[in-house]
Short mmCIF file of N, CA and C in Angstrom, two decimals:
data_model
loop_
_atom_site.label_atom_id
_atom_site.label_comp_id
_atom_site.label_asym_id
_atom_site.label_seq_id
_atom_site.Cartn_x
_atom_site.Cartn_y
_atom_site.Cartn_z
N VAL A 191 105.90 91.91 108.29
CA VAL A 191 107.02 91.00 108.47
C VAL A 191 108.22 91.60 107.75
N ILE A 192 109.22 91.99 108.50
CA ILE A 192 110.42 92.61 107.95
C ILE A 192 111.48 91.54 107.69
N ASN A 193 112.52 91.92 107.01
CA ASN A 193 113.63 91.07 106.58
C ASN A 193 113.14 90.17 105.46
N GLY A 194 114.06 89.60 104.74
CA GLY A 194 113.72 88.75 103.61
C GLY A 194 114.70 88.96 102.48
N GLY A 195 114.72 88.02 101.55
CA GLY A 195 115.67 88.10 100.45
C GLY A 195 117.09 88.06 100.98
N LYS A 196 117.91 89.02 100.56
CA LYS A 196 119.31 89.05 101.00
C LYS A 196 119.46 89.53 102.44
N ASP A 197 118.44 90.14 103.00
CA ASP A 197 118.47 90.64 104.38
C ASP A 197 117.97 89.55 105.32
N SER A 198 118.89 88.84 105.93
CA SER A 198 118.50 87.72 106.80
C SER A 198 118.12 88.18 108.19
N GLY A 199 118.42 89.44 108.54
CA GLY A 199 118.17 89.88 109.91
C GLY A 199 119.13 89.16 110.84
N ALA A 200 118.72 88.96 112.07
CA ALA A 200 119.57 88.28 113.05
C ALA A 200 119.79 86.82 112.63
N VAL A 201 121.01 86.34 112.86
CA VAL A 201 121.34 84.94 112.62
C VAL A 201 122.09 84.44 113.85
N ALA A 202 121.53 83.46 114.52
CA ALA A 202 122.16 82.92 115.73
C ALA A 202 121.50 81.61 116.11
N ASN A 203 122.25 80.77 116.81
CA ASN A 203 121.74 79.49 117.31
C ASN A 203 121.04 78.68 116.22
N GLY A 204 121.60 78.72 115.00
CA GLY A 204 121.07 77.93 113.90
C GLY A 204 119.77 78.44 113.30
N ARG A 205 119.41 79.69 113.60
CA ARG A 205 118.14 80.24 113.11
C ARG A 205 118.39 81.59 112.43
N ARG A 206 117.57 81.86 111.40
CA ARG A 206 117.63 83.14 110.70
C ARG A 206 116.33 83.90 110.96
N GLU A 207 116.48 85.15 111.34
CA GLU A 207 115.31 85.96 111.66
C GLU A 207 114.32 86.01 110.50
N LYS A 208 114.81 86.20 109.28
CA LYS A 208 113.88 86.34 108.15
C LYS A 208 112.97 85.12 108.01
N ASP A 209 113.49 83.94 108.28
CA ASP A 209 112.68 82.72 108.16
C ASP A 209 111.65 82.65 109.29
N LEU A 210 112.09 82.93 110.50
CA LEU A 210 111.18 82.88 111.65
C LEU A 210 110.10 83.96 111.55
N ASN A 211 110.48 85.17 111.11
CA ASN A 211 109.50 86.24 110.95
C ASN A 211 108.41 85.85 109.96
N LEU A 212 108.82 85.29 108.83
CA LEU A 212 107.85 84.92 107.80
C LEU A 212 106.93 83.80 108.29
N VAL A 213 107.49 82.76 108.87
CA VAL A 213 106.67 81.64 109.34
C VAL A 213 105.69 82.11 110.41
N LEU A 214 106.17 82.92 111.35
CA LEU A 214 105.29 83.43 112.41
C LEU A 214 104.22 84.35 111.83
N GLY A 215 104.61 85.23 110.93
CA GLY A 215 103.64 86.13 110.30
C GLY A 215 102.55 85.37 109.56
N LEU A 216 102.94 84.33 108.83
CA LEU A 216 101.95 83.51 108.11
C LEU A 216 101.02 82.80 109.08
N GLU A 217 101.56 82.35 110.21
CA GLU A 217 100.73 81.68 111.22
C GLU A 217 99.76 82.67 111.87
N VAL A 218 100.22 83.88 112.15
CA VAL A 218 99.32 84.91 112.69
C VAL A 218 98.20 85.19 111.69
N PHE A 219 98.56 85.33 110.42
CA PHE A 219 97.56 85.58 109.38
C PHE A 219 96.54 84.44 109.31
N ARG A 220 97.04 83.22 109.26
CA ARG A 220 96.16 82.05 109.17
C ARG A 220 95.19 82.00 110.35
N ARG A 221 95.72 82.16 111.53
CA ARG A 221 94.88 82.09 112.73
C ARG A 221 93.84 83.21 112.76
N ALA A 222 94.26 84.41 112.37
CA ALA A 222 93.32 85.54 112.37
C ALA A 222 92.19 85.29 111.38
N MET A 223 92.50 84.76 110.23
CA MET A 223 91.47 84.49 109.23
C MET A 223 90.51 83.40 109.69
N LEU A 224 91.02 82.40 110.40
CA LEU A 224 90.17 81.30 110.87
C LEU A 224 89.39 81.65 112.14
N GLU A 225 90.02 82.37 113.05
CA GLU A 225 89.44 82.58 114.36
C GLU A 225 88.64 83.86 114.52
N SER A 226 88.96 84.88 113.77
CA SER A 226 88.24 86.15 113.95
C SER A 226 88.08 86.92 112.64
N PRO A 227 87.55 86.26 111.60
CA PRO A 227 87.47 86.93 110.31
C PRO A 227 86.52 88.13 110.29
N ARG A 228 85.59 88.18 111.20
CA ARG A 228 84.65 89.31 111.20
C ARG A 228 85.15 90.50 112.03
N LEU A 229 86.13 90.25 112.90
CA LEU A 229 86.64 91.31 113.75
C LEU A 229 87.64 92.20 113.03
N TRP A 230 88.54 91.59 112.29
CA TRP A 230 89.55 92.34 111.57
C TRP A 230 90.13 91.49 110.47
N ILE A 231 90.68 92.14 109.48
CA ILE A 231 91.29 91.44 108.35
C ILE A 231 92.79 91.72 108.38
N PRO A 232 93.60 90.71 108.60
CA PRO A 232 95.05 90.93 108.64
C PRO A 232 95.61 91.15 107.23
N ALA A 233 96.77 91.76 107.17
CA ALA A 233 97.46 91.97 105.90
C ALA A 233 98.93 91.64 106.11
N MET A 234 99.58 91.20 105.07
CA MET A 234 101.00 90.86 105.10
C MET A 234 101.73 91.76 104.12
N THR A 235 102.98 92.11 104.46
CA THR A 235 103.79 92.87 103.50
C THR A 235 104.68 91.96 102.67
N ARG A 236 104.80 90.69 103.07
CA ARG A 236 105.49 89.72 102.21
C ARG A 236 104.95 88.33 102.48
N TRP A 237 104.89 87.54 101.41
CA TRP A 237 104.35 86.18 101.47
C TRP A 237 105.41 85.12 101.23
N ARG A 238 106.60 85.55 100.85
CA ARG A 238 107.70 84.61 100.56
C ARG A 238 109.01 85.30 100.90
N ASP A 239 110.10 84.61 100.69
CA ASP A 239 111.42 85.12 101.03
C ASP A 239 111.86 86.15 99.99
N GLU A 240 111.43 87.39 100.21
CA GLU A 240 111.79 88.48 99.31
C GLU A 240 112.01 89.74 100.14
N ARG A 241 112.82 90.63 99.61
CA ARG A 241 113.13 91.89 100.30
C ARG A 241 112.20 92.98 99.81
N MET A 242 111.69 93.76 100.73
CA MET A 242 110.85 94.91 100.41
C MET A 242 111.42 96.10 101.20
N SER A 243 111.61 97.23 100.55
CA SER A 243 112.19 98.39 101.24
C SER A 243 111.29 98.85 102.38
N LEU A 244 111.90 99.52 103.34
CA LEU A 244 111.12 100.06 104.46
C LEU A 244 110.10 101.08 103.98
N ASP A 245 110.48 101.92 103.03
CA ASP A 245 109.54 102.91 102.51
C ASP A 245 108.35 102.24 101.82
N SER A 246 108.60 101.13 101.13
CA SER A 246 107.50 100.40 100.49
C SER A 246 106.58 99.80 101.54
N ARG A 247 107.16 99.28 102.62
CA ARG A 247 106.34 98.72 103.70
C ARG A 247 105.49 99.79 104.36
N VAL A 248 106.10 100.95 104.60
CA VAL A 248 105.37 102.06 105.20
C VAL A 248 104.22 102.47 104.28
N ALA A 249 104.46 102.53 102.98
CA ALA A 249 103.42 102.90 102.03
C ALA A 249 102.26 101.91 102.07
N VAL A 250 102.57 100.62 102.15
CA VAL A 250 101.52 99.60 102.25
C VAL A 250 100.72 99.80 103.53
N CYS A 251 101.41 100.00 104.64
CA CYS A 251 100.73 100.20 105.92
C CYS A 251 99.82 101.42 105.88
N ASN A 252 100.31 102.51 105.31
CA ASN A 252 99.50 103.73 105.24
C ASN A 252 98.30 103.56 104.30
N LYS A 253 98.47 102.79 103.25
CA LYS A 253 97.35 102.54 102.34
C LYS A 253 96.26 101.74 103.03
N LEU A 254 96.66 100.79 103.88
CA LEU A 254 95.69 99.97 104.60
C LEU A 254 94.97 100.77 105.69
N ASP A 255 95.63 101.82 106.19
CA ASP A 255 95.05 102.69 107.21
C ASP A 255 94.51 101.89 108.40
N ALA A 256 95.38 101.04 108.94
CA ALA A 256 95.02 100.19 110.07
C ALA A 256 96.24 100.05 110.98
N PRO A 257 96.04 99.64 112.21
CA PRO A 257 97.20 99.42 113.08
C PRO A 257 98.19 98.44 112.47
N THR A 258 99.47 98.69 112.72
CA THR A 258 100.54 97.85 112.18
C THR A 258 101.29 97.17 113.31
N VAL A 259 101.48 95.86 113.16
CA VAL A 259 102.33 95.09 114.07
C VAL A 259 103.42 94.48 113.21
N SER A 260 104.65 94.94 113.41
CA SER A 260 105.79 94.44 112.65
C SER A 260 106.49 93.39 113.52
N ILE A 261 106.48 92.15 113.06
CA ILE A 261 106.99 91.01 113.83
C ILE A 261 108.48 90.81 113.59
N HIS A 262 109.22 90.67 114.71
CA HIS A 262 110.67 90.47 114.63
C HIS A 262 111.15 89.48 115.68
N HIS A 263 112.39 89.05 115.48
CA HIS A 263 113.13 88.25 116.46
C HIS A 263 114.42 89.01 116.71
N ASN A 264 114.73 89.28 117.95
CA ASN A 264 115.80 90.19 118.35
C ASN A 264 117.18 89.53 118.36
N SER A 265 118.21 90.36 118.53
CA SER A 265 119.57 89.88 118.73
C SER A 265 120.31 90.91 119.57
N ALA A 266 121.37 90.47 120.21
CA ALA A 266 122.18 91.36 121.04
C ALA A 266 123.58 90.79 121.17
N PRO A 267 124.58 91.64 121.38
CA PRO A 267 125.94 91.14 121.60
C PRO A 267 126.05 90.26 122.85
N ASN A 268 125.23 90.57 123.84
CA ASN A 268 125.23 89.81 125.09
C ASN A 268 124.25 88.64 124.97
N PRO A 269 124.73 87.40 124.97
CA PRO A 269 123.83 86.25 124.82
C PRO A 269 122.88 86.04 126.01
N LYS A 270 123.07 86.80 127.07
CA LYS A 270 122.15 86.70 128.22
C LYS A 270 120.90 87.56 128.03
N ALA A 271 120.94 88.49 127.06
CA ALA A 271 119.75 89.30 126.78
C ALA A 271 118.62 88.38 126.35
N HIS A 272 117.44 88.57 126.93
CA HIS A 272 116.33 87.67 126.62
C HIS A 272 114.99 88.38 126.82
N GLY A 273 113.95 87.77 126.29
CA GLY A 273 112.60 88.25 126.49
C GLY A 273 112.03 89.02 125.31
N ALA A 274 110.74 89.19 125.37
CA ALA A 274 110.02 89.94 124.34
C ALA A 274 109.96 91.41 124.72
N GLU A 275 109.88 92.26 123.70
CA GLU A 275 109.71 93.69 123.92
C GLU A 275 108.97 94.30 122.76
N ALA A 276 108.38 95.46 123.00
CA ALA A 276 107.65 96.18 121.96
C ALA A 276 108.26 97.57 121.83
N TRP A 277 108.33 98.04 120.59
CA TRP A 277 108.86 99.37 120.31
C TRP A 277 107.76 100.23 119.70
N VAL A 278 107.69 101.48 120.16
CA VAL A 278 106.71 102.44 119.63
C VAL A 278 107.41 103.77 119.38
N TYR A 279 106.78 104.61 118.58
CA TYR A 279 107.27 105.97 118.33
C TYR A 279 106.94 106.83 119.56
N HIS A 280 107.70 107.86 119.82
CA HIS A 280 107.47 108.62 121.05
C HIS A 280 106.66 109.90 120.89
N SER A 281 106.21 110.22 119.72
CA SER A 281 105.43 111.44 119.53
C SER A 281 104.10 111.35 120.26
N PHE A 282 103.64 112.47 120.78
CA PHE A 282 102.37 112.48 121.51
C PHE A 282 101.29 113.24 120.74
N GLU A 283 101.31 113.15 119.43
CA GLU A 283 100.34 113.85 118.60
C GLU A 283 99.01 113.10 118.55
N ASP A 284 97.94 113.81 118.79
CA ASP A 284 96.57 113.30 118.59
C ASP A 284 96.28 111.98 119.30
N GLY A 285 96.95 111.71 120.38
CA GLY A 285 96.66 110.48 121.11
C GLY A 285 97.19 109.22 120.46
N LEU A 286 97.88 109.36 119.33
CA LEU A 286 98.38 108.18 118.62
C LEU A 286 99.40 107.43 119.48
N GLU A 287 100.23 108.15 120.22
CA GLU A 287 101.21 107.49 121.07
C GLU A 287 100.54 106.65 122.14
N THR A 288 99.45 107.14 122.68
CA THR A 288 98.70 106.37 123.68
C THR A 288 98.20 105.07 123.06
N ALA A 289 97.69 105.15 121.84
CA ALA A 289 97.20 103.96 121.14
C ALA A 289 98.34 102.98 120.88
N CYS A 290 99.50 103.50 120.46
CA CYS A 290 100.65 102.64 120.18
C CYS A 290 101.12 101.96 121.46
N HIS A 291 101.26 102.74 122.52
CA HIS A 291 101.72 102.18 123.80
C HIS A 291 100.73 101.14 124.30
N SER A 292 99.45 101.43 124.21
CA SER A 292 98.42 100.48 124.65
C SER A 292 98.49 99.19 123.84
N LEU A 293 98.68 99.31 122.54
CA LEU A 293 98.81 98.13 121.69
C LEU A 293 100.04 97.32 122.08
N GLY A 294 101.16 97.99 122.35
CA GLY A 294 102.37 97.30 122.79
C GLY A 294 102.16 96.57 124.10
N VAL A 295 101.53 97.23 125.06
CA VAL A 295 101.25 96.61 126.36
C VAL A 295 100.35 95.40 126.18
N TYR A 296 99.31 95.54 125.35
CA TYR A 296 98.37 94.44 125.10
C TYR A 296 99.08 93.24 124.47
N LEU A 297 99.91 93.50 123.45
CA LEU A 297 100.61 92.41 122.77
C LEU A 297 101.56 91.68 123.72
N LEU A 298 102.30 92.42 124.53
CA LEU A 298 103.22 91.78 125.47
C LEU A 298 102.45 90.96 126.51
N ALA A 299 101.34 91.48 126.99
CA ALA A 299 100.53 90.72 127.95
C ALA A 299 100.00 89.44 127.31
N ALA A 300 99.61 89.53 126.05
CA ALA A 300 99.10 88.35 125.35
C ALA A 300 100.21 87.32 125.16
N LEU A 301 101.43 87.77 124.85
CA LEU A 301 102.55 86.83 124.70
C LEU A 301 102.88 86.17 126.03
N ARG A 302 102.80 86.93 127.09
CA ARG A 302 103.05 86.38 128.43
C ARG A 302 101.97 85.35 128.79
N ASP A 303 100.72 85.72 128.56
CA ASP A 303 99.61 84.87 128.99
C ASP A 303 99.40 83.64 128.10
N THR A 304 99.59 83.77 126.80
CA THR A 304 99.33 82.65 125.91
C THR A 304 100.54 81.77 125.63
N ALA A 305 101.74 82.39 125.63
CA ALA A 305 102.94 81.63 125.27
C ALA A 305 103.92 81.50 126.43
N GLY A 306 103.64 82.13 127.55
CA GLY A 306 104.53 82.05 128.70
C GLY A 306 105.87 82.71 128.48
N LEU A 307 105.91 83.75 127.62
CA LEU A 307 107.18 84.42 127.35
C LEU A 307 107.47 85.47 128.41
N ASP A 308 108.75 85.70 128.65
CA ASP A 308 109.18 86.77 129.54
C ASP A 308 108.99 88.09 128.79
N THR A 309 108.17 88.96 129.32
CA THR A 309 107.90 90.25 128.67
C THR A 309 108.35 91.42 129.53
N SER A 310 109.26 91.16 130.45
CA SER A 310 109.66 92.19 131.40
C SER A 310 110.47 93.32 130.75
N ARG A 311 110.90 93.15 129.51
CA ARG A 311 111.62 94.23 128.82
C ARG A 311 110.68 95.38 128.51
N GLY A 312 109.38 95.11 128.41
CA GLY A 312 108.37 96.15 128.28
C GLY A 312 108.28 96.84 126.94
N VAL A 313 107.59 98.00 126.98
CA VAL A 313 107.39 98.83 125.80
C VAL A 313 108.44 99.94 125.83
N LYS A 314 109.13 100.10 124.71
CA LYS A 314 110.20 101.09 124.60
C LYS A 314 109.89 102.04 123.45
N THR A 315 110.54 103.18 123.46
CA THR A 315 110.30 104.15 122.40
C THR A 315 111.56 104.37 121.57
N ASN A 316 111.35 104.58 120.27
CA ASN A 316 112.45 104.93 119.37
C ASN A 316 111.86 105.65 118.16
N PRO A 317 112.09 106.95 118.05
CA PRO A 317 111.54 107.70 116.92
C PRO A 317 112.28 107.47 115.61
N LEU A 318 113.36 106.71 115.63
CA LEU A 318 114.17 106.53 114.42
C LEU A 318 113.77 105.33 113.58
N PHE A 319 113.00 104.39 114.13
CA PHE A 319 112.59 103.22 113.37
C PHE A 319 111.59 103.65 112.30
N ARG A 320 111.91 103.40 111.04
CA ARG A 320 111.10 103.87 109.91
C ARG A 320 109.66 103.38 109.96
N ILE A 321 109.45 102.15 110.33
CA ILE A 321 108.08 101.61 110.35
C ILE A 321 107.25 102.33 111.41
N LEU A 322 107.91 102.90 112.42
CA LEU A 322 107.19 103.64 113.46
C LEU A 322 107.00 105.10 113.10
N ASN A 323 108.03 105.75 112.55
CA ASN A 323 107.92 107.19 112.29
C ASN A 323 107.27 107.50 110.95
N GLY A 324 107.05 106.49 110.11
CA GLY A 324 106.47 106.75 108.81
C GLY A 324 105.00 106.40 108.68
N THR A 325 104.50 105.60 109.59
CA THR A 325 103.09 105.20 109.49
C THR A 325 102.20 106.27 110.12
N LYS A 326 100.99 106.38 109.60
CA LYS A 326 100.05 107.41 110.05
C LYS A 326 99.09 106.88 111.11
N GLN A 327 99.16 105.61 111.39
CA GLN A 327 98.27 105.00 112.38
C GLN A 327 99.13 104.29 113.42
N ALA A 328 98.50 103.72 114.42
CA ALA A 328 99.24 103.03 115.48
C ALA A 328 100.14 101.95 114.88
N ALA A 329 101.39 101.92 115.34
CA ALA A 329 102.35 100.93 114.86
C ALA A 329 103.23 100.46 116.02
N VAL A 330 103.51 99.17 116.03
CA VAL A 330 104.35 98.56 117.06
C VAL A 330 105.31 97.60 116.38
N ILE A 331 106.57 97.67 116.77
CA ILE A 331 107.53 96.63 116.39
C ILE A 331 107.55 95.65 117.56
N LEU A 332 107.21 94.42 117.28
CA LEU A 332 107.14 93.40 118.32
C LEU A 332 108.30 92.43 118.16
N GLU A 333 109.21 92.46 119.13
CA GLU A 333 110.36 91.54 119.16
C GLU A 333 109.96 90.41 120.11
N VAL A 334 109.78 89.21 119.56
CA VAL A 334 109.23 88.12 120.39
C VAL A 334 110.27 87.39 121.23
N GLY A 335 111.54 87.58 120.93
CA GLY A 335 112.61 86.94 121.71
C GLY A 335 113.95 87.15 121.03
N PHE A 336 115.02 86.82 121.74
CA PHE A 336 116.38 87.01 121.24
C PHE A 336 116.93 85.72 120.65
N LEU A 337 117.26 85.75 119.37
CA LEU A 337 117.87 84.57 118.74
C LEU A 337 119.27 84.32 119.27
N THR A 338 119.90 85.35 119.82
CA THR A 338 121.25 85.21 120.37
C THR A 338 121.24 84.60 121.77
N ASN A 339 120.06 84.38 122.32
CA ASN A 339 119.91 83.70 123.61
C ASN A 339 119.39 82.29 123.31
N ALA A 340 120.14 81.28 123.70
CA ALA A 340 119.79 79.89 123.33
C ALA A 340 118.39 79.50 123.80
N GLU A 341 118.01 79.90 125.00
CA GLU A 341 116.67 79.55 125.52
C GLU A 341 115.57 80.26 124.74
N ASP A 342 115.73 81.56 124.49
CA ASP A 342 114.75 82.29 123.68
C ASP A 342 114.64 81.69 122.28
N ALA A 343 115.80 81.37 121.68
CA ALA A 343 115.80 80.80 120.33
C ALA A 343 115.01 79.50 120.29
N ARG A 344 115.13 78.71 121.34
CA ARG A 344 114.36 77.46 121.43
C ARG A 344 112.87 77.74 121.62
N LEU A 345 112.55 78.66 122.53
CA LEU A 345 111.15 78.95 122.85
C LEU A 345 110.38 79.53 121.67
N VAL A 346 111.00 80.42 120.89
CA VAL A 346 110.25 81.04 119.79
C VAL A 346 109.89 80.03 118.71
N VAL A 347 110.63 78.93 118.64
CA VAL A 347 110.28 77.86 117.70
C VAL A 347 109.27 76.92 118.33
N GLU A 348 109.54 76.46 119.54
CA GLU A 348 108.65 75.51 120.21
C GLU A 348 107.26 76.08 120.48
N ARG A 349 107.19 77.36 120.76
CA ARG A 349 105.91 77.98 121.14
C ARG A 349 105.33 78.87 120.04
N ARG A 350 105.75 78.63 118.80
CA ARG A 350 105.31 79.48 117.68
C ARG A 350 103.80 79.59 117.60
N ALA A 351 103.09 78.49 117.71
CA ALA A 351 101.61 78.54 117.59
C ALA A 351 101.01 79.36 118.72
N LYS A 352 101.55 79.23 119.92
CA LYS A 352 101.04 80.02 121.04
C LYS A 352 101.37 81.49 120.88
N ILE A 353 102.57 81.77 120.37
CA ILE A 353 102.95 83.17 120.12
C ILE A 353 102.02 83.78 119.07
N ALA A 354 101.76 83.04 118.01
CA ALA A 354 100.85 83.52 116.97
C ALA A 354 99.46 83.77 117.55
N GLY A 355 99.01 82.90 118.42
CA GLY A 355 97.72 83.10 119.07
C GLY A 355 97.69 84.35 119.92
N GLY A 356 98.79 84.65 120.56
CA GLY A 356 98.88 85.86 121.37
C GLY A 356 98.85 87.13 120.54
N ILE A 357 99.50 87.07 119.40
CA ILE A 357 99.53 88.25 118.52
C ILE A 357 98.16 88.44 117.88
#
């Protein structure tokens, strides 16, 4: 869960990304512990409203040596931009990119199927995102919707439990 402390992330339609990221991340953690404790153990990089550097987050992810899903809420200058999307690193070393892309596709399908979110933005690549280029295992940045789009901003709050279930 990125953002926190003085870094509010996106702010639009009466919502702050840092607050939504934390609440959604805690719900994902809670559900994972209750519903599938033997399959995998989730981890959080923050438990309260505090800032943690990207390098510190990458270090935590690498220490855990497990796939990383970084939860976010998007923003754009155009308020018509909407939908969920996943970001992955574009390197094709050792099949890791295939794993990242597959994880992104799976997460978007789950958001579509469980929460009814528009996922047509798909999986995109960006080698510059630190959480993607610094981790040694599969990593995905998951943007669940645009806070700058009034409908998305409403849906990410109303469907939070379903979104958490999808993740």
